[in-house]
PDB file of C-alpha atoms in Angstrom:
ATOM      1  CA  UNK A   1     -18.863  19.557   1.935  1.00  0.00           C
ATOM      2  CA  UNK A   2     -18.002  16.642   0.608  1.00  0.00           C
ATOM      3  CA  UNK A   3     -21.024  14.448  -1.206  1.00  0.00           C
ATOM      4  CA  UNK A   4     -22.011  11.029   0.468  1.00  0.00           C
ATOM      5  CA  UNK A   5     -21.055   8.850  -2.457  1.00  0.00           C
ATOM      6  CA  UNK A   6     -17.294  10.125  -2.763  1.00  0.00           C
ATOM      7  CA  UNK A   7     -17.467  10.003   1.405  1.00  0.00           C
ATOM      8  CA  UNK A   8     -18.318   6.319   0.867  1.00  0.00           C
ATOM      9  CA  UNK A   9     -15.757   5.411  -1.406  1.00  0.00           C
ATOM     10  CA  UNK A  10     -13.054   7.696   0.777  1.00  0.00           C
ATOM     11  CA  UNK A  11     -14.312   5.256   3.415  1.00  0.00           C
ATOM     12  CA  UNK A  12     -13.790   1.999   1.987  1.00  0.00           C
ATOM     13  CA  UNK A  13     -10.317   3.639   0.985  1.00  0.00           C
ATOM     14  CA  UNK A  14      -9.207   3.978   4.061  1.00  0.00           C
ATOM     15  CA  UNK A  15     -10.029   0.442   4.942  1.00  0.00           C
ATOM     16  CA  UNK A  16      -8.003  -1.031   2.160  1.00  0.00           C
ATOM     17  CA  UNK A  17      -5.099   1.145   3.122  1.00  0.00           C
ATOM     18  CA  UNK A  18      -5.902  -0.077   6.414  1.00  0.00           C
ATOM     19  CA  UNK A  19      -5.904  -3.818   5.373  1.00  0.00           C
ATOM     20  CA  UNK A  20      -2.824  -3.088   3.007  1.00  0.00           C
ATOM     21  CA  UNK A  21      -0.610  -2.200   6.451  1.00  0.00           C
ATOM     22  CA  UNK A  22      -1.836  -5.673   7.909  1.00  0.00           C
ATOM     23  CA  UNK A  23      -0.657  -7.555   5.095  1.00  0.00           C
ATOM     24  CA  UNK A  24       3.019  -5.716   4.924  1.00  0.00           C
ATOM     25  CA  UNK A  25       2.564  -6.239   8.792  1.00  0.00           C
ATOM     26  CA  UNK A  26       1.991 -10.097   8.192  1.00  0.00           C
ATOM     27  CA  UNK A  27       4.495 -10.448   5.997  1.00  0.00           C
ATOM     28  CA  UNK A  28       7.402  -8.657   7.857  1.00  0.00           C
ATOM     29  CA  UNK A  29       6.571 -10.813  10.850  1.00  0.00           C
ATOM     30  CA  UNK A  30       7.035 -14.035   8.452  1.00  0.00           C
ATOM     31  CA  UNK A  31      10.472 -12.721   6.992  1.00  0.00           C
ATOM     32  CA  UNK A  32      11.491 -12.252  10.507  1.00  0.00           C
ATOM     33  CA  UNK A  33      10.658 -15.753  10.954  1.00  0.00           C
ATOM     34  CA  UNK A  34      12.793 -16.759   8.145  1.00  0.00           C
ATOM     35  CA  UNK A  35      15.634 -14.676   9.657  1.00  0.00           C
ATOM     36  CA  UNK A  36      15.225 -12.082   6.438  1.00  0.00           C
ATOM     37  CA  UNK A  37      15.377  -9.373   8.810  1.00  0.00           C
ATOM     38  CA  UNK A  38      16.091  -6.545   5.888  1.00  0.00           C
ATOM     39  CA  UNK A  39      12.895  -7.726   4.197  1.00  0.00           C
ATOM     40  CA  UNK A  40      11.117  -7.892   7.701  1.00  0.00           C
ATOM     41  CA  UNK A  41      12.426  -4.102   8.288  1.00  0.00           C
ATOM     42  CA  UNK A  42      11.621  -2.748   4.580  1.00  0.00           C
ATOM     43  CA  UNK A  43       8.092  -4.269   5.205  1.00  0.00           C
ATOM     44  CA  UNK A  44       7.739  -2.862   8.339  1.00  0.00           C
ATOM     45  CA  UNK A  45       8.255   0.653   6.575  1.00  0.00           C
ATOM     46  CA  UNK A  46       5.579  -0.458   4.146  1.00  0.00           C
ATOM     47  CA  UNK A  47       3.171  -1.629   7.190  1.00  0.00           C
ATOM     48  CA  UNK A  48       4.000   2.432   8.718  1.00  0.00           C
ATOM     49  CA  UNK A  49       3.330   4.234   5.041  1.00  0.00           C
ATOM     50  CA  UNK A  50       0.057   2.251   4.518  1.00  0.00           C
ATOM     51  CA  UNK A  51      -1.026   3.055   7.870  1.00  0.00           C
ATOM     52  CA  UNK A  52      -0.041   6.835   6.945  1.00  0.00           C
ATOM     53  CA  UNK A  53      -1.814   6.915   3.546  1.00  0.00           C
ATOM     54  CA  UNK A  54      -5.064   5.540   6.076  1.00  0.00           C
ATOM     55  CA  UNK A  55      -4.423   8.721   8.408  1.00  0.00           C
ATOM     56  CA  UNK A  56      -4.352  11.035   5.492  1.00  0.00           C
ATOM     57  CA  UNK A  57      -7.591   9.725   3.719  1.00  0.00           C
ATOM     58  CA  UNK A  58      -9.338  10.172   7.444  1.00  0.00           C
ATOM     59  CA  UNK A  59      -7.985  14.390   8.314  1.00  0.00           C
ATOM     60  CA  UNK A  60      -8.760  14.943   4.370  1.00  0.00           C
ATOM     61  CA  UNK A  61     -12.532  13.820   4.720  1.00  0.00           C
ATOM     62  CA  UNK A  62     -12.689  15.337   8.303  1.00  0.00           C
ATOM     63  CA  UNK A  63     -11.264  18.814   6.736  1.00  0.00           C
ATOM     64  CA  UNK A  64     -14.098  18.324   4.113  1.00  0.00           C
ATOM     65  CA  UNK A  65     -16.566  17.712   6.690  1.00  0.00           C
ATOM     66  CA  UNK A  66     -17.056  14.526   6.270  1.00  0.00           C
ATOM     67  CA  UNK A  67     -17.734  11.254   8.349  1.00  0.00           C
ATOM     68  CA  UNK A  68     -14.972   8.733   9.069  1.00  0.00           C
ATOM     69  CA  UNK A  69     -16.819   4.954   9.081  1.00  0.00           C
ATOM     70  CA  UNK A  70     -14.504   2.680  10.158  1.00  0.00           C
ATOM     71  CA  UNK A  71     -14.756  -0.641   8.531  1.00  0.00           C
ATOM     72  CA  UNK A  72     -13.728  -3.838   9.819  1.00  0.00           C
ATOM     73  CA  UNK A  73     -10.591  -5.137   8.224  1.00  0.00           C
ATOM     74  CA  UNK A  74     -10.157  -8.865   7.391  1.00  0.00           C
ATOM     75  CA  UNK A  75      -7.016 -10.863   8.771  1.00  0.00           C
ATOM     76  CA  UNK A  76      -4.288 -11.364   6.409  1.00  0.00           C
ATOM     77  CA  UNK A  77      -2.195 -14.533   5.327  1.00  0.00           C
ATOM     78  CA  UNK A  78       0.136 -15.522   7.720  1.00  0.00           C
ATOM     79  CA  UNK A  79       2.166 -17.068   4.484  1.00  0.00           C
ATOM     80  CA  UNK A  80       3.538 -15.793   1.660  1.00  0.00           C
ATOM     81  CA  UNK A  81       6.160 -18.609   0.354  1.00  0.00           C
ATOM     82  CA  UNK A  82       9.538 -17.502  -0.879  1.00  0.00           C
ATOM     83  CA  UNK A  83      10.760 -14.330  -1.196  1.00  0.00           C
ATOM     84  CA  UNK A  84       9.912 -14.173  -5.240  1.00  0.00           C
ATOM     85  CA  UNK A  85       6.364 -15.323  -4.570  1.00  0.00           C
ATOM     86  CA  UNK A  86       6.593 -12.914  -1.191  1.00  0.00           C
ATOM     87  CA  UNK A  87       7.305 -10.024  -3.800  1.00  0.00           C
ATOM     88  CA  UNK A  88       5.083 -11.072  -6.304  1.00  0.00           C
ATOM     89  CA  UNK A  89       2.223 -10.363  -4.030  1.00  0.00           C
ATOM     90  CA  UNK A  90       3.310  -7.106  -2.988  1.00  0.00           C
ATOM     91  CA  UNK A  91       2.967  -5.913  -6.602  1.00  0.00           C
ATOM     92  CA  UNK A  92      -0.272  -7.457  -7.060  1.00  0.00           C
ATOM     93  CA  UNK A  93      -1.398  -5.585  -4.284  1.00  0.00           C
ATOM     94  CA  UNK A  94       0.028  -2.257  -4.940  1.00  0.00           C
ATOM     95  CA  UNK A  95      -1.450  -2.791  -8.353  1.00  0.00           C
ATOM     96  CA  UNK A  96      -4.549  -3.479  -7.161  1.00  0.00           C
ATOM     97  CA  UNK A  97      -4.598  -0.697  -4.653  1.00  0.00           C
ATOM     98  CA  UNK A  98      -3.610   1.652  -7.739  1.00  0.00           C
ATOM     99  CA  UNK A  99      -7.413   0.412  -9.118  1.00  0.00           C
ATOM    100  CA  UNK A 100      -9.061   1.416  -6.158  1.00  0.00           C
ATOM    101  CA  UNK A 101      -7.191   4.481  -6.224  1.00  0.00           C
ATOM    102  CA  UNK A 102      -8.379   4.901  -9.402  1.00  0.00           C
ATOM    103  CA  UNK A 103     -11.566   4.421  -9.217  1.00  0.00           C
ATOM    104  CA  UNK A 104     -11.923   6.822  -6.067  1.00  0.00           C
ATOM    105  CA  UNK A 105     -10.367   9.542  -8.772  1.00  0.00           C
ATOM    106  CA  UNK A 106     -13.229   8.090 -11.543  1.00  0.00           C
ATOM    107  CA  UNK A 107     -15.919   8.658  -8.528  1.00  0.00           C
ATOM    108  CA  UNK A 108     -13.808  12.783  -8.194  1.00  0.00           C
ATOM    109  CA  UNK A 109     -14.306  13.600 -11.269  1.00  0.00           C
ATOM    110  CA  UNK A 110     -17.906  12.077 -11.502  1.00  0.00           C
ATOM    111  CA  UNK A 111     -18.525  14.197  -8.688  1.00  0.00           C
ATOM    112  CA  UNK A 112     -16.973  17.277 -10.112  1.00  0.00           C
ATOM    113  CA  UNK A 113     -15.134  17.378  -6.539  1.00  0.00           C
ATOM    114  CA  UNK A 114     -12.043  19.014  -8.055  1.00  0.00           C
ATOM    115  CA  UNK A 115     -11.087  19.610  -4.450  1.00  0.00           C
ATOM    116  CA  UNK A 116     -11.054  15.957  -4.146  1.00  0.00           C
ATOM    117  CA  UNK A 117      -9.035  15.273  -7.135  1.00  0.00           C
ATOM    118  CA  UNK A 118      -6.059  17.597  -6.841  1.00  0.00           C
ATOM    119  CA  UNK A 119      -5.642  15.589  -3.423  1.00  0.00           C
ATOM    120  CA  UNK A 120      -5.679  12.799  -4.760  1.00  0.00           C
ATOM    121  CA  UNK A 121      -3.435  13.086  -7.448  1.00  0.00           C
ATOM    122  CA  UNK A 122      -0.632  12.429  -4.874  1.00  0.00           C
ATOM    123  CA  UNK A 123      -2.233   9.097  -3.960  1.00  0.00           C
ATOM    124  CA  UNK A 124      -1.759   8.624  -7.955  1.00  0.00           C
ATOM    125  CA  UNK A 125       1.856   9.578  -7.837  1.00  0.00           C
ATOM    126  CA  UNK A 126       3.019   7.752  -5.055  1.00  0.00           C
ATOM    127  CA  UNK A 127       0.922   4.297  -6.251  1.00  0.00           C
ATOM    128  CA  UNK A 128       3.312   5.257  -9.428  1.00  0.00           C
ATOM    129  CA  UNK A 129       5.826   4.924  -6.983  1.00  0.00           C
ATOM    130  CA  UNK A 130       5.293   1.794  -4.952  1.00  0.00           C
ATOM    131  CA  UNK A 131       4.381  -0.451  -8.543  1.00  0.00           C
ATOM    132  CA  UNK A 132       7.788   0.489  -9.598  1.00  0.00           C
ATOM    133  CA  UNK A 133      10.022   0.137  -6.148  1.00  0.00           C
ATOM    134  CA  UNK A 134       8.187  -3.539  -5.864  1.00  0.00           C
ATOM    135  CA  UNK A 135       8.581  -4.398  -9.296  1.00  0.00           C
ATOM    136  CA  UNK A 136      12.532  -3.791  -8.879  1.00  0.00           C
ATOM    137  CA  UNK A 137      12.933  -5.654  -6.352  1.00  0.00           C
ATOM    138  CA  UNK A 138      10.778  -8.589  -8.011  1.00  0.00           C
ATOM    139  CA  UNK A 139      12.943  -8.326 -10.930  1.00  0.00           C
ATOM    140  CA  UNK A 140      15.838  -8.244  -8.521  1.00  0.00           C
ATOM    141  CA  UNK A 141      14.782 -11.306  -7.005  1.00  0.00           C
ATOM    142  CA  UNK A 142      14.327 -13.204  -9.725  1.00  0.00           C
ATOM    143  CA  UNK A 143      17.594 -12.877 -11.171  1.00  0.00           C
ATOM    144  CA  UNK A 144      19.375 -14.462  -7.592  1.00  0.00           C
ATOM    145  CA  UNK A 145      16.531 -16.769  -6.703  1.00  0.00           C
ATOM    146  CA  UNK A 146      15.498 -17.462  -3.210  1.00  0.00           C
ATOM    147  CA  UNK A 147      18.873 -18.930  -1.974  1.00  0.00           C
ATOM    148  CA  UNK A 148      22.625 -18.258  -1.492  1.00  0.00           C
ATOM    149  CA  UNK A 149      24.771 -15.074  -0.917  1.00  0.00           C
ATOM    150  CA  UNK A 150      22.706 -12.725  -3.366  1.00  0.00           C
ATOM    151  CA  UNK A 151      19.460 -12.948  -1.594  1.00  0.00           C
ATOM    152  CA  UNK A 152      21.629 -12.531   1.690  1.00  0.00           C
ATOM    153  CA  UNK A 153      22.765  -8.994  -0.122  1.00  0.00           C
ATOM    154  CA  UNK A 154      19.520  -8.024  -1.126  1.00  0.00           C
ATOM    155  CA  UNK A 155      18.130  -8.447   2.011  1.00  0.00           C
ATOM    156  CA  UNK A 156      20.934  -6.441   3.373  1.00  0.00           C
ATOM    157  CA  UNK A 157      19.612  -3.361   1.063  1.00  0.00           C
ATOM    158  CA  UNK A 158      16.322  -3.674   2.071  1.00  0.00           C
ATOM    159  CA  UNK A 159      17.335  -3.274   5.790  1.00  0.00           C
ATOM    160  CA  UNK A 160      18.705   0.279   4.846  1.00  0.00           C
ATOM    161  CA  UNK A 161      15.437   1.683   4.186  1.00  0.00           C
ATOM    162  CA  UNK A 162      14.681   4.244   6.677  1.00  0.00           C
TER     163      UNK A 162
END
């Protein structure tokens, strides 16, 4: 069984994994708008692996016999300004979702739920993961700017995500 604090905290995981796939949702619908249809796509993705990371939290605590609590999940921004500022977001949020991750490890280990921790040591890996992907294509970004035939290419690449 899984204890009731670390249930809580898996909890309000799962809603800011939730909310995370809103935003990415949000903002793929805006690049769409601005005819940035590779961002819009690679976005998308994003919007499907947050709500994946969401699905994973909820069969983990129902395989530990805990309860799933829904939480209500606040609307996002329907703007996120050019594609530098766009991207500048989306690593403040993946670092910020790293904390939380974090701190769901800290509450683990406070716990001494070591079943708890080896799971989430892939949420630790891949957070590794998405800080570095958006922080490449931030740096990308900012070496084209927001106009002209680069930022035509790189949105190009993004579409090729699968």
């Amino acid at each position: 069984m899984i204890s009731t604090k670390l249930q809580d905290v898996f909890n309000n995981q799962i809603q800011a994994e939730m909310y995370s796939a809103h935003i990415y949702l949000a903002m793929s619908v805006e690049s769409e708008a601005k005819n940035l249809s590779g961002f819009a796509s690679w976005l998308r993705a994003q919007y499907q692996e947050e709500n994946s990371h969401a699905f994973k939290l909820i069969d983990y605590l129902l395989e530990r016999g805990g309860s799933v609590k829904l939480q209500a999940i606040d609307a996002p921004a329907a703007e996120y300004g050019t594609p530098v500022e766009l991207f500048e977001k989306v690593l403040a949020h993946e670092i910020h979702v790293s904390n939380l991750i974090n701190k769901l490890y800290e509450v683990a280990l406070e716990e001494k739920d070591y079943a708890a921790q080896i799971f989430l040591q892939w949420f630790i890996a891949e957070q590794v993961e998405e800080e570095a992907t958006a922080s490449a294509i931030l740096e990308r970004l900012k070496f084209v700017g927001d106009k002209g035939g680069s930022l035509l290419y790189i949105d190009k690449e993004l579409g090729k995500r699968a």
